[in-house]
PDB file of C-alpha atoms in Angstrom:
ATOM      1  CA  MET E   1      47.729 -23.110  68.586  1.00 40.00           C
ATOM      2  CA  SER E   2      47.809 -19.359  68.798  1.00 40.00           C
ATOM      3  CA  ASP E   3      51.045 -17.855  70.101  1.00 41.00           C
ATOM      4  CA  THR E   4      49.374 -16.336  73.111  1.00 42.00           C
ATOM      5  CA  ALA E   5      46.353 -18.596  73.495  1.00 40.00           C
ATOM      6  CA  GLU E   6      47.462 -20.096  76.779  1.00 55.00           C
ATOM      7  CA  ASN E   7      49.232 -17.093  78.184  1.00 60.00           C
ATOM      8  CA  HIS E   8      47.821 -14.825  80.841  1.00 65.00           C
ATOM      9  CA  HIS E   9      45.166 -12.601  79.379  1.00 63.00           C
ATOM     10  CA  ASP E  10      45.990  -9.177  80.630  1.00 67.00           C
ATOM     11  CA  SER E  11      42.845  -7.105  80.889  1.00 73.00           C
ATOM     12  CA  HIS E  12      44.346  -4.398  83.100  1.00 81.00           C
ATOM     13  CA  PRO E  13      44.845  -0.929  81.612  1.00 86.00           C
ATOM     14  CA  PRO E  14      48.452   0.394  81.547  1.00 88.00           C
ATOM     15  CA  LYS E  15      47.466   2.785  84.359  1.00 92.00           C
ATOM     16  CA  TYR E  16      47.122  -0.213  86.696  1.00 93.00           C
ATOM     17  CA  TYR E  17      50.799  -1.102  86.261  1.00 95.00           C
ATOM     18  CA  VAL E  18      51.904   2.522  86.453  1.00 96.00           C
ATOM     19  CA  LYS E  19      50.115   2.783  89.817  1.00 96.00           C
ATOM     20  CA  ILE E  20      51.937  -0.308  91.117  1.00 96.00           C
ATOM     21  CA  TRP E  21      55.236   1.115  89.848  1.00 97.00           C
ATOM     22  CA  GLY E  22      54.477   4.415  91.632  1.00 97.00           C
ATOM     23  CA  PHE E  23      53.796   2.563  94.875  1.00 96.00           C
ATOM     24  CA  LEU E  24      57.069   0.627  94.478  1.00 96.00           C
ATOM     25  CA  LEU E  25      58.928   3.930  94.074  1.00 96.00           C
ATOM     26  CA  VAL E  26      57.345   5.290  97.263  1.00 96.00           C
ATOM     27  CA  LEU E  27      58.581   2.167  99.072  1.00 95.00           C
ATOM     28  CA  LEU E  28      62.047   2.692  97.575  1.00 94.00           C
ATOM     29  CA  VAL E  29      62.175   6.249  98.925  1.00 93.00           C
ATOM     30  CA  ILE E  30      61.138   5.017 102.381  1.00 92.00           C
ATOM     31  CA  SER E  31      63.875   2.359 102.310  1.00 91.00           C
ATOM     32  CA  LEU E  32      66.434   5.072 101.485  1.00 90.00           C
ATOM     33  CA  VAL E  33      65.206   7.599 104.049  1.00 89.00           C
ATOM     34  CA  GLY E  34      64.683   5.089 106.908  1.00 86.00           C
ATOM     35  CA  PRO E  35      68.391   4.496 107.702  1.00 84.00           C
ATOM     36  CA  GLU E  36      69.022   8.259 107.796  1.00 84.00           C
ATOM     37  CA  LEU E  37      66.988   8.454 111.024  1.00 84.00           C
ATOM     38  CA  GLY E  38      69.633   6.298 112.736  1.00 81.00           C
ATOM     39  CA  ILE E  39      67.222   4.000 114.586  1.00 84.00           C
ATOM     40  CA  LYS E  40      68.408   0.416 114.168  1.00 81.00           C
ATOM     41  CA  TRP E  41      65.044  -1.367 114.445  1.00 84.00           C
ATOM     42  CA  LEU E  42      63.465   1.160 112.080  1.00 86.00           C
ATOM     43  CA  THR E  43      66.284   0.582 109.585  1.00 84.00           C
ATOM     44  CA  LEU E  44      65.635  -3.159 109.711  1.00 82.00           C
ATOM     45  CA  ILE E  45      61.945  -2.581 108.983  1.00 85.00           C
ATOM     46  CA  THR E  46      62.428   0.055 106.285  1.00 85.00           C
ATOM     47  CA  ALA E  47      65.253  -1.837 104.561  1.00 84.00           C
ATOM     48  CA  PHE E  48      64.375  -5.516 104.844  1.00 88.00           C
ATOM     49  CA  GLY E  49      60.646  -5.349 105.618  1.00 91.00           C
ATOM     50  CA  ILE E  50      60.078  -3.075 102.647  1.00 92.00           C
ATOM     51  CA  ALA E  51      62.310  -5.260 100.431  1.00 94.00           C
ATOM     52  CA  LEU E  52      59.967  -8.152 101.186  1.00 94.00           C
ATOM     53  CA  VAL E  53      56.915  -6.049 100.327  1.00 95.00           C
ATOM     54  CA  LYS E  54      58.514  -4.777  97.108  1.00 95.00           C
ATOM     55  CA  ALA E  55      59.551  -8.288  96.038  1.00 95.00           C
ATOM     56  CA  GLY E  56      56.074  -9.582  96.856  1.00 95.00           C
ATOM     57  CA  MET E  57      54.443  -6.869  94.751  1.00 95.00           C
ATOM     58  CA  VAL E  58      56.725  -7.496  91.764  1.00 96.00           C
ATOM     59  CA  CYS E  59      56.042 -11.260  91.988  1.00 95.00           C
ATOM     60  CA  ALA E  60      52.293 -10.873  92.436  1.00 94.00           C
ATOM     61  CA  TYR E  61      51.480  -8.116  89.941  1.00 94.00           C
ATOM     62  CA  PHE E  62      54.329  -7.962  87.403  1.00 94.00           C
ATOM     63  CA  MET E  63      55.115 -11.701  87.275  1.00 94.00           C
ATOM     64  CA  HIS E  64      51.367 -12.442  87.601  1.00 92.00           C
ATOM     65  CA  MET E  65      51.911 -14.974  90.361  1.00 92.00           C
ATOM     66  CA  ASN E  66      48.591 -13.892  91.833  1.00 90.00           C
ATOM     67  CA  ILE E  67      46.886 -15.614  88.897  1.00 89.00           C
ATOM     68  CA  GLU E  68      49.515 -18.273  88.167  1.00 90.00           C
ATOM     69  CA  LYS E  69      48.775 -22.013  88.380  1.00 90.00           C
ATOM     70  CA  LYS E  70      49.471 -23.794  91.683  1.00 91.00           C
ATOM     71  CA  TYR E  71      52.296 -25.891  90.170  1.00 91.00           C
ATOM     72  CA  VAL E  72      54.520 -22.833  90.006  1.00 93.00           C
ATOM     73  CA  TRP E  73      53.980 -22.291  93.717  1.00 93.00           C
ATOM     74  CA  TYR E  74      54.921 -25.936  94.359  1.00 94.00           C
ATOM     75  CA  ILE E  75      58.154 -25.572  92.354  1.00 94.00           C
ATOM     76  CA  LEU E  76      59.199 -22.362  94.093  1.00 94.00           C
ATOM     77  CA  THR E  77      58.231 -23.584  97.568  1.00 94.00           C
ATOM     78  CA  ALA E  78      60.379 -26.707  97.026  1.00 95.00           C
ATOM     79  CA  THR E  79      63.412 -24.548  96.204  1.00 94.00           C
ATOM     80  CA  LEU E  80      62.837 -22.391  99.275  1.00 93.00           C
ATOM     81  CA  LEU E  81      62.697 -25.551 101.411  1.00 95.00           C
ATOM     82  CA  LEU E  82      66.031 -26.620  99.915  1.00 93.00           C
ATOM     83  CA  LEU E  83      67.437 -23.247 100.954  1.00 92.00           C
ATOM     84  CA  LEU E  84      66.137 -23.797 104.477  1.00 93.00           C
ATOM     85  CA  VAL E  85      67.943 -27.158 104.582  1.00 93.00           C
ATOM     86  CA  MET E  86      71.134 -25.434 103.468  1.00 91.00           C
ATOM     87  CA  PHE E  87      70.717 -22.692 106.059  1.00 89.00           C
ATOM     88  CA  THR E  88      70.221 -25.124 108.920  1.00 90.00           C
ATOM     89  CA  GLY E  89      73.184 -27.193 107.715  1.00 90.00           C
ATOM     90  CA  LEU E  90      75.551 -24.245 107.519  1.00 87.00           C
ATOM     91  CA  ALA E  91      74.370 -22.120 110.432  1.00 87.00           C
ATOM     92  CA  PRO E  92      75.931 -24.145 113.284  1.00 85.00           C
ATOM     93  CA  ASP E  93      79.307 -24.179 111.539  1.00 81.00           C
ATOM     94  CA  ILE E  94      79.354 -20.451 110.826  1.00 80.00           C
ATOM     95  CA  MET E  95      77.656 -19.120 113.942  1.00 79.00           C
ATOM     96  CA  LYS E  96      79.429 -21.225 116.596  1.00 78.00           C
ATOM     97  CA  PRO E  97      82.781 -19.650 117.457  1.00 75.00           C
ATOM     98  CA  THR E  98      84.093 -22.454 119.703  1.00 78.00           C
ATOM     99  CA  GLY E  99      84.668 -26.201 119.433  1.00 77.00           C
ATOM    100  CA  GLN E 100      86.476 -29.111 121.052  1.00 82.00           C
ATOM    101  CA  ASN E 101      88.837 -30.112 118.271  1.00 81.00           C
ATOM    102  CA  TRP E 102      89.671 -26.805 116.726  1.00 79.00           C
ATOM    103  CA  GLU E 103      90.820 -23.367 117.700  1.00 79.00           C
ATOM    104  CA  ASN E 104      89.277 -20.146 116.439  1.00 78.00           C
ATOM    105  CA  ILE E 105      92.216 -17.903 115.552  1.00 80.00           C
ATOM    106  CA  TYR E 106      90.090 -15.207 113.917  1.00 79.00           C
ATOM    107  CA  HIS E 107      89.984 -11.928 115.791  1.00 80.00           C
ATOM    108  CA  GLU E 108      87.025  -9.657 115.062  1.00 81.00           C
ATOM    109  CA  PRO E 109      88.508  -6.150 114.725  1.00 82.00           C
ATOM    110  CA  THR E 110      87.020  -3.267 116.687  1.00 82.00           C
ATOM    111  CA  ALA E 111      86.114  -0.104 114.788  1.00 81.00           C
ATOM    112  CA  GLU E 112      89.419   1.484 115.904  1.00 84.00           C
ATOM    113  CA  GLU E 113      91.504  -1.498 114.802  1.00 84.00           C
ATOM    114  CA  TRP E 114      89.691  -1.669 111.503  1.00 81.00           C
ATOM    115  CA  ASN E 115      90.207   2.047 110.830  1.00 81.00           C
ATOM    116  CA  ALA E 116      93.897   1.791 111.690  1.00 83.00           C
ATOM    117  CA  GLU E 117      94.284  -1.076 109.227  1.00 80.00           C
ATOM    118  CA  GLN E 118      92.534   0.889 106.472  1.00 79.00           C
ATOM    119  CA  ASP E 119      94.735   3.914 107.109  1.00 79.00           C
ATOM    120  CA  ALA E 120      97.831   1.717 107.011  1.00 79.00           C
ATOM    121  CA  HIS E 121      96.816   0.302 103.621  1.00 74.00           C
ATOM    122  CA  GLY E 122      95.465   3.574 102.249  1.00 70.00           C
ATOM    123  CA  HIS E 123      91.973   2.176 101.593  1.00 69.00           C
ATOM    124  CA  GLY E 124      89.058   4.592 101.099  1.00 59.00           C
ATOM    125  CA  ASP E 125      88.682   7.953 102.759  1.00 57.00           C
ATOM    126  CA  GLY E 126      86.181   7.323 105.555  1.00 52.00           C
ATOM    127  CA  HIS E 127      86.004   5.618 108.930  1.00 51.00           C
ATOM    128  CA  ALA E 128      83.942   2.794 110.358  1.00 52.00           C
ATOM    129  CA  GLU E 129      82.252   4.866 113.046  1.00 45.00           C
ATOM    130  CA  ASP E 130      80.741   7.045 110.302  1.00 47.00           C
ATOM    131  CA  ALA E 131      78.690   4.064 109.273  1.00 44.00           C
ATOM    132  CA  HIS E 132      77.263   3.036 112.603  1.00 40.00           C
ATOM    133  CA  GLY E 133      73.946   3.846 114.173  1.00 37.00           C
ATOM    134  CA  ASP E 134      73.789   7.390 112.910  1.00 36.00           C
ATOM    135  CA  GLY E 135      72.898   6.321 109.376  1.00 35.00           C
ATOM    136  CA  GLY E 136      75.984   7.842 107.846  1.00 34.00           C
ATOM    137  CA  HIS E 137      77.384   6.337 104.671  1.00 34.00           C
TER     138      HIS E 137
ATOM    139  CA  MET S   1      54.397 -25.617  53.382  1.00 47.00           C
ATOM    140  CA  SER S   2      52.911 -27.259  56.414  1.00 51.00           C
ATOM    141  CA  HIS S   3      54.207 -26.097  59.739  1.00 60.00           C
ATOM    142  CA  SER S   4      54.403 -28.597  62.577  1.00 68.00           C
ATOM    143  CA  VAL S   5      55.145 -27.707  66.160  1.00 67.00           C
ATOM    144  CA  PRO S   6      57.115 -30.155  68.350  1.00 66.00           C
ATOM    145  CA  ILE S   7      54.686 -32.069  70.557  1.00 69.00           C
ATOM    146  CA  ALA S   8      56.516 -30.996  73.713  1.00 65.00           C
ATOM    147  CA  THR S   9      55.576 -27.397  73.050  1.00 67.00           C
ATOM    148  CA  THR S  10      51.876 -28.126  72.645  1.00 68.00           C
ATOM    149  CA  ARG S  11      51.359 -30.612  75.477  1.00 69.00           C
ATOM    150  CA  SER S  12      50.606 -29.062  78.841  1.00 72.00           C
ATOM    151  CA  ALA S  13      49.580 -31.360  81.681  1.00 77.00           C
ATOM    152  CA  THR S  14      49.844 -28.507  84.176  1.00 80.00           C
ATOM    153  CA  GLY S  15      47.780 -26.045  82.151  1.00 83.00           C
ATOM    154  CA  ILE S  16      50.840 -23.822  81.889  1.00 88.00           C
ATOM    155  CA  PRO S  17      52.345 -23.276  78.417  1.00 88.00           C
ATOM    156  CA  THR S  18      55.570 -25.284  78.108  1.00 89.00           C
ATOM    157  CA  SER S  19      57.713 -22.234  77.452  1.00 89.00           C
ATOM    158  CA  ARG S  20      56.459 -20.439  80.545  1.00 92.00           C
ATOM    159  CA  LEU S  21      56.800 -23.566  82.676  1.00 92.00           C
ATOM    160  CA  ALA S  22      60.408 -23.877  81.445  1.00 92.00           C
ATOM    161  CA  VAL S  23      61.089 -20.314  82.566  1.00 95.00           C
ATOM    162  CA  TRP S  24      59.708 -21.113  86.019  1.00 95.00           C
ATOM    163  CA  TRP S  25      62.029 -24.125  86.246  1.00 95.00           C
ATOM    164  CA  ILE S  26      64.970 -21.929  85.295  1.00 96.00           C
ATOM    165  CA  LEU S  27      63.937 -19.462  87.977  1.00 96.00           C
ATOM    166  CA  ALA S  28      63.698 -22.312  90.504  1.00 95.00           C
ATOM    167  CA  SER S  29      67.371 -23.056  89.880  1.00 95.00           C
ATOM    168  CA  GLU S  30      68.135 -19.337  90.102  1.00 96.00           C
ATOM    169  CA  VAL S  31      66.376 -19.136  93.473  1.00 95.00           C
ATOM    170  CA  VAL S  32      68.800 -21.751  94.785  1.00 93.00           C
ATOM    171  CA  ILE S  33      71.840 -19.991  93.275  1.00 94.00           C
ATOM    172  CA  PHE S  34      71.048 -16.472  94.501  1.00 95.00           C
ATOM    173  CA  GLY S  35      69.288 -17.720  97.630  1.00 94.00           C
ATOM    174  CA  GLY S  36      72.381 -19.745  98.540  1.00 92.00           C
ATOM    175  CA  LEU S  37      74.610 -16.714  98.105  1.00 93.00           C
ATOM    176  CA  ILE S  38      72.312 -14.446 100.100  1.00 93.00           C
ATOM    177  CA  THR S  39      71.857 -17.066 102.846  1.00 91.00           C
ATOM    178  CA  CYS S  40      75.633 -17.407 103.278  1.00 90.00           C
ATOM    179  CA  TYR S  41      76.013 -13.622 103.285  1.00 91.00           C
ATOM    180  CA  LEU S  42      73.373 -13.267 105.994  1.00 89.00           C
ATOM    181  CA  LEU S  43      75.004 -15.913 108.165  1.00 88.00           C
ATOM    182  CA  PHE S  44      78.415 -14.234 107.971  1.00 87.00           C
ATOM    183  CA  ARG S  45      77.037 -10.693 108.196  1.00 87.00           C
ATOM    184  CA  LEU S  46      75.125 -11.486 111.402  1.00 84.00           C
ATOM    185  CA  HIS S  47      78.273 -12.881 112.955  1.00 82.00           C
ATOM    186  CA  HIS S  48      80.863 -10.306 111.857  1.00 83.00           C
ATOM    187  CA  GLU S  49      80.452  -6.679 112.888  1.00 82.00           C
ATOM    188  CA  ALA S  50      83.395  -5.712 110.693  1.00 83.00           C
ATOM    189  CA  TRP S  51      81.409  -6.454 107.538  1.00 85.00           C
ATOM    190  CA  GLY S  52      79.352  -3.374 108.379  1.00 83.00           C
ATOM    191  CA  TYR S  53      82.517  -1.251 108.278  1.00 85.00           C
ATOM    192  CA  GLU S  54      83.279  -2.568 104.798  1.00 86.00           C
ATOM    193  CA  ALA S  55      79.693  -2.031 103.609  1.00 87.00           C
ATOM    194  CA  ALA S  56      80.015   1.638 104.594  1.00 87.00           C
ATOM    195  CA  TYR S  57      82.032   2.140 101.410  1.00 89.00           C
ATOM    196  CA  THR S  58      79.309   1.054  98.982  1.00 92.00           C
ATOM    197  CA  LYS S  59      77.385   3.934  97.410  1.00 92.00           C
ATOM    198  CA  ALA S  60      73.772   3.915  98.632  1.00 91.00           C
ATOM    199  CA  TRP S  61      72.716   6.544  96.063  1.00 93.00           C
ATOM    200  CA  ALA S  62      74.034   4.363  93.220  1.00 95.00           C
ATOM    201  CA  GLY S  63      72.247   1.295  94.587  1.00 95.00           C
ATOM    202  CA  GLY S  64      69.056   3.352  94.975  1.00 95.00           C
ATOM    203  CA  LEU S  65      69.369   4.704  91.433  1.00 97.00           C
ATOM    204  CA  ASN S  66      69.816   1.188  90.072  1.00 97.00           C
ATOM    205  CA  THR S  67      66.777  -0.014  92.038  1.00 97.00           C
ATOM    206  CA  PHE S  68      64.759   2.789  90.435  1.00 97.00           C
ATOM    207  CA  VAL S  69      66.098   1.844  86.990  1.00 98.00           C
ATOM    208  CA  LEU S  70      65.257  -1.853  87.393  1.00 97.00           C
ATOM    209  CA  LEU S  71      61.779  -1.166  88.792  1.00 97.00           C
ATOM    210  CA  THR S  72      61.107   1.136  85.837  1.00 97.00           C
ATOM    211  CA  SER S  73      62.409  -1.430  83.355  1.00 97.00           C
ATOM    212  CA  SER S  74      60.105  -3.999  84.985  1.00 97.00           C
ATOM    213  CA  LEU S  75      57.205  -1.643  84.281  1.00 97.00           C
ATOM    214  CA  PHE S  76      58.296  -1.383  80.630  1.00 97.00           C
ATOM    215  CA  ILE S  77      58.499  -5.149  80.103  1.00 97.00           C
ATOM    216  CA  VAL S  78      55.084  -5.744  81.687  1.00 96.00           C
ATOM    217  CA  LEU S  79      53.683  -3.074  79.336  1.00 96.00           C
ATOM    218  CA  ALA S  80      55.454  -4.838  76.451  1.00 96.00           C
ATOM    219  CA  HIS S  81      53.746  -8.085  77.487  1.00 95.00           C
ATOM    220  CA  GLN S  82      50.395  -6.351  77.642  1.00 93.00           C
ATOM    221  CA  ALA S  83      50.923  -4.831  74.197  1.00 94.00           C
ATOM    222  CA  ALA S  84      51.908  -8.266  72.816  1.00 94.00           C
ATOM    223  CA  GLU S  85      48.716  -9.750  74.283  1.00 92.00           C
ATOM    224  CA  ASN S  86      46.762  -7.112  72.385  1.00 92.00           C
ATOM    225  CA  LYS S  87      48.770  -7.810  69.186  1.00 92.00           C
ATOM    226  CA  GLN S  88      50.202  -4.287  69.265  1.00 94.00           C
ATOM    227  CA  THR S  89      53.542  -5.459  67.951  1.00 95.00           C
ATOM    228  CA  ASP S  90      55.148  -2.051  67.343  1.00 96.00           C
ATOM    229  CA  LYS S  91      54.235  -0.900  70.832  1.00 96.00           C
ATOM    230  CA  SER S  92      55.579  -4.124  72.332  1.00 96.00           C
ATOM    231  CA  PHE S  93      58.824  -3.745  70.341  1.00 97.00           C
ATOM    232  CA  LYS S  94      59.202  -0.187  71.646  1.00 97.00           C
ATOM    233  CA  TYR S  95      58.701  -1.184  75.287  1.00 97.00           C
ATOM    234  CA  ILE S  96      61.121  -4.117  74.947  1.00 98.00           C
ATOM    235  CA  TRP S  97      63.804  -1.684  73.802  1.00 98.00           C
ATOM    236  CA  TYR S  98      62.968   0.720  76.647  1.00 98.00           C
ATOM    237  CA  THR S  99      63.597  -2.240  78.955  1.00 98.00           C
ATOM    238  CA  ILE S 100      66.924  -2.965  77.273  1.00 98.00           C
ATOM    239  CA  GLY S 101      67.781   0.728  77.748  1.00 98.00           C
ATOM    240  CA  GLY S 102      67.053   0.333  81.467  1.00 97.00           C
ATOM    241  CA  GLY S 103      69.418  -2.634  81.592  1.00 98.00           C
ATOM    242  CA  LEU S 104      72.094  -0.586  79.850  1.00 98.00           C
ATOM    243  CA  ILE S 105      71.769   2.264  82.361  1.00 98.00           C
ATOM    244  CA  PHE S 106      71.970  -0.279  85.197  1.00 98.00           C
ATOM    245  CA  MET S 107      75.213  -1.706  83.788  1.00 98.00           C
ATOM    246  CA  MET S 108      76.705   1.770  83.326  1.00 98.00           C
ATOM    247  CA  VAL S 109      75.983   2.726  86.941  1.00 97.00           C
ATOM    248  CA  LYS S 110      77.464  -0.592  88.091  1.00 97.00           C
ATOM    249  CA  ALA S 111      80.571  -0.020  85.966  1.00 97.00           C
ATOM    250  CA  TYR S 112      80.998   3.407  87.557  1.00 97.00           C
ATOM    251  CA  GLU S 113      80.667   1.858  91.023  1.00 96.00           C
ATOM    252  CA  TYR S 114      83.179  -0.907  90.296  1.00 96.00           C
ATOM    253  CA  THR S 115      85.663   1.610  88.909  1.00 96.00           C
ATOM    254  CA  SER S 116      85.342   3.824  91.973  1.00 94.00           C
ATOM    255  CA  GLU S 117      85.610   0.919  94.430  1.00 94.00           C
ATOM    256  CA  ILE S 118      88.561  -0.748  92.739  1.00 94.00           C
ATOM    257  CA  SER S 119      90.431   2.559  92.464  1.00 94.00           C
ATOM    258  CA  HIS S 120      90.037   2.959  96.258  1.00 90.00           C
ATOM    259  CA  GLY S 121      91.549  -0.484  96.857  1.00 89.00           C
ATOM    260  CA  PHE S 122      88.312  -2.381  97.446  1.00 92.00           C
ATOM    261  CA  THR S 123      89.048  -5.277  95.128  1.00 92.00           C
ATOM    262  CA  LEU S 124      87.711  -8.834  94.916  1.00 93.00           C
ATOM    263  CA  THR S 125      90.476 -10.123  97.192  1.00 91.00           C
ATOM    264  CA  LYS S 126      90.432  -7.312  99.772  1.00 89.00           C
ATOM    265  CA  SER S 127      88.166  -9.173 102.213  1.00 88.00           C
ATOM    266  CA  VAL S 128      85.375 -11.751 102.318  1.00 89.00           C
ATOM    267  CA  PHE S 129      82.794  -8.936 102.226  1.00 92.00           C
ATOM    268  CA  TRP S 130      84.188  -7.589  98.969  1.00 94.00           C
ATOM    269  CA  SER S 131      84.507 -11.113  97.545  1.00 94.00           C
ATOM    270  CA  PHE S 132      80.813 -11.576  98.223  1.00 95.00           C
ATOM    271  CA  TYR S 133      79.982  -8.111  96.888  1.00 96.00           C
ATOM    272  CA  TYR S 134      81.672  -8.725  93.531  1.00 97.00           C
ATOM    273  CA  THR S 135      80.401 -12.303  93.256  1.00 96.00           C
ATOM    274  CA  ALA S 136      76.760 -11.389  93.972  1.00 96.00           C
ATOM    275  CA  THR S 137      76.620  -8.165  91.963  1.00 97.00           C
ATOM    276  CA  GLY S 138      78.752  -9.668  89.168  1.00 97.00           C
ATOM    277  CA  LEU S 139      76.498 -12.713  88.848  1.00 97.00           C
ATOM    278  CA  HIS S 140      73.461 -10.448  88.955  1.00 97.00           C
ATOM    279  CA  GLY S 141      75.006  -8.156  86.321  1.00 97.00           C
ATOM    280  CA  PHE S 142      75.612 -11.194  84.110  1.00 97.00           C
ATOM    281  CA  HIS S 143      71.903 -12.030  84.376  1.00 97.00           C
ATOM    282  CA  VAL S 144      70.998  -8.456  83.431  1.00 98.00           C
ATOM    283  CA  LEU S 145      73.269  -8.700  80.386  1.00 98.00           C
ATOM    284  CA  ALA S 146      71.810 -12.094  79.387  1.00 97.00           C
ATOM    285  CA  GLY S 147      68.277 -10.675  79.684  1.00 97.00           C
ATOM    286  CA  MET S 148      69.202  -7.715  77.476  1.00 98.00           C
ATOM    287  CA  VAL S 149      70.634  -9.983  74.764  1.00 98.00           C
ATOM    288  CA  ILE S 150      67.609 -12.311  74.807  1.00 97.00           C
ATOM    289  CA  MET S 151      65.208  -9.356  74.664  1.00 97.00           C
ATOM    290  CA  ALA S 152      67.097  -7.870  71.712  1.00 97.00           C
ATOM    291  CA  ILE S 153      66.866 -11.207  69.854  1.00 97.00           C
ATOM    292  CA  ILE S 154      63.139 -11.750  70.458  1.00 96.00           C
ATOM    293  CA  SER S 155      62.208  -8.117  69.779  1.00 97.00           C
ATOM    294  CA  PHE S 156      62.633  -8.534  66.011  1.00 96.00           C
ATOM    295  CA  ASP S 157      60.310 -11.550  65.928  1.00 95.00           C
ATOM    296  CA  VAL S 158      57.806  -9.546  67.975  1.00 96.00           C
ATOM    297  CA  LYS S 159      57.952  -6.714  65.437  1.00 95.00           C
ATOM    298  CA  LYS S 160      56.976  -9.243  62.767  1.00 94.00           C
ATOM    299  CA  GLY S 161      54.143 -10.542  64.964  1.00 93.00           C
ATOM    300  CA  LYS S 162      55.829 -13.908  65.580  1.00 92.00           C
ATOM    301  CA  ASN S 163      56.353 -15.792  68.856  1.00 91.00           C
ATOM    302  CA  LEU S 164      54.599 -13.157  70.935  1.00 93.00           C
ATOM    303  CA  HIS S 165      54.382 -15.522  73.927  1.00 92.00           C
ATOM    304  CA  ARG S 166      58.124 -15.038  74.391  1.00 94.00           C
ATOM    305  CA  VAL S 167      57.516 -11.515  75.672  1.00 95.00           C
ATOM    306  CA  GLU S 168      55.812 -12.930  78.755  1.00 94.00           C
ATOM    307  CA  CYS S 169      58.608 -15.486  79.234  1.00 95.00           C
ATOM    308  CA  ILE S 170      61.423 -12.946  79.112  1.00 97.00           C
ATOM    309  CA  GLY S 171      59.281 -10.629  81.261  1.00 97.00           C
ATOM    310  CA  ILE S 172      59.061 -13.214  84.050  1.00 96.00           C
ATOM    311  CA  TYR S 173      62.845 -13.665  83.889  1.00 97.00           C
ATOM    312  CA  TRP S 174      63.445  -9.902  83.952  1.00 97.00           C
ATOM    313  CA  HIS S 175      61.164  -9.392  86.971  1.00 97.00           C
ATOM    314  CA  PHE S 176      63.078 -12.119  88.795  1.00 97.00           C
ATOM    315  CA  VAL S 177      66.355 -10.274  88.118  1.00 97.00           C
ATOM    316  CA  ASP S 178      64.621  -7.215  89.577  1.00 97.00           C
ATOM    317  CA  VAL S 179      63.535  -9.185  92.678  1.00 97.00           C
ATOM    318  CA  VAL S 180      67.112 -10.400  93.271  1.00 97.00           C
ATOM    319  CA  TRP S 181      68.324  -6.794  93.174  1.00 97.00           C
ATOM    320  CA  ILE S 182      65.554  -5.753  95.582  1.00 96.00           C
ATOM    321  CA  PHE S 183      67.201  -8.088  98.146  1.00 95.00           C
ATOM    322  CA  LEU S 184      70.819  -7.280  97.280  1.00 96.00           C
ATOM    323  CA  PHE S 185      70.188  -3.550  97.641  1.00 95.00           C
ATOM    324  CA  PRO S 186      69.456  -3.451 101.411  1.00 93.00           C
ATOM    325  CA  LEU S 187      72.022  -6.181 102.146  1.00 93.00           C
ATOM    326  CA  LEU S 188      74.927  -4.451 100.412  1.00 93.00           C
ATOM    327  CA  TYR S 189      74.007  -0.769 100.432  1.00 92.00           C
ATOM    328  CA  ILE S 190      71.674  -0.055 103.348  1.00 88.00           C
ATOM    329  CA  ALA S 191      72.736  -2.358 106.223  1.00 80.00           C
ATOM    330  CA  LYS S 192      75.908  -0.622 107.423  1.00 74.00           C
TER     331      LYS S 192
END
């Protein structure tokens, strides 16, 4: 058996991959610039929407999943389903702040309270409001 | 001297070479590990506004630089795979080491970030956000390091023209490490 006989035969010229890399870099720039505009829904799209596109492109073109056998898709889909099971199992416990037999003693700090605590402990040199809505970081 | 290959490496009921199939199984377990971490982070992050205050202290430019570095190293390893397919062993060797260089730059930027964060008091035990930050990026960094070591080991075989199929296997692993970072980047550096 040849070392590469059963591997993907890559007939694309290097330019093909450089083009994909260039497109990925354009997406990276958009994901960095998006939050600077300070529009929350736009940040969600430019950060997480573009992350999905970037990941999809790396999987499809660099990992060659676009030409991979169906078994690989079965394996990966099964793991994603396991994650969904975990998510649905954990979500009620984490997201529900009240219950009949327990008391929630956690207090979510406001930006002012959080800043005061940081100042008291000498952490960092910025404040929480710098990070909100206006894209500052 | 006759050279026999273990039967498990030649048999392929799926039509996928055994070595590549093994890498996909490894990645399936990695999906659960990193996916579990990211899922938990999302659940807590959606519920706790204060995590956004903490995230304001991560350096977006450093995360962006590391994304650029990993994307570029992914390009190098796919070019190394292509060169190996064409039996251009020297070229493949060169691109593998470019990829290792990318991993090294990534680790240096991460070390700078850790140093800066820890010196400002943002340690592993400061809050749940920082616990997650160090766990996720630390585990990811460990995978980068492991990839670099494996690439260094296989590169010398590649130079001799042996076991060229391993370039594709390590490439798939390296791209996965890249994909994990693509998700960690907006979660830890952009969503503030």
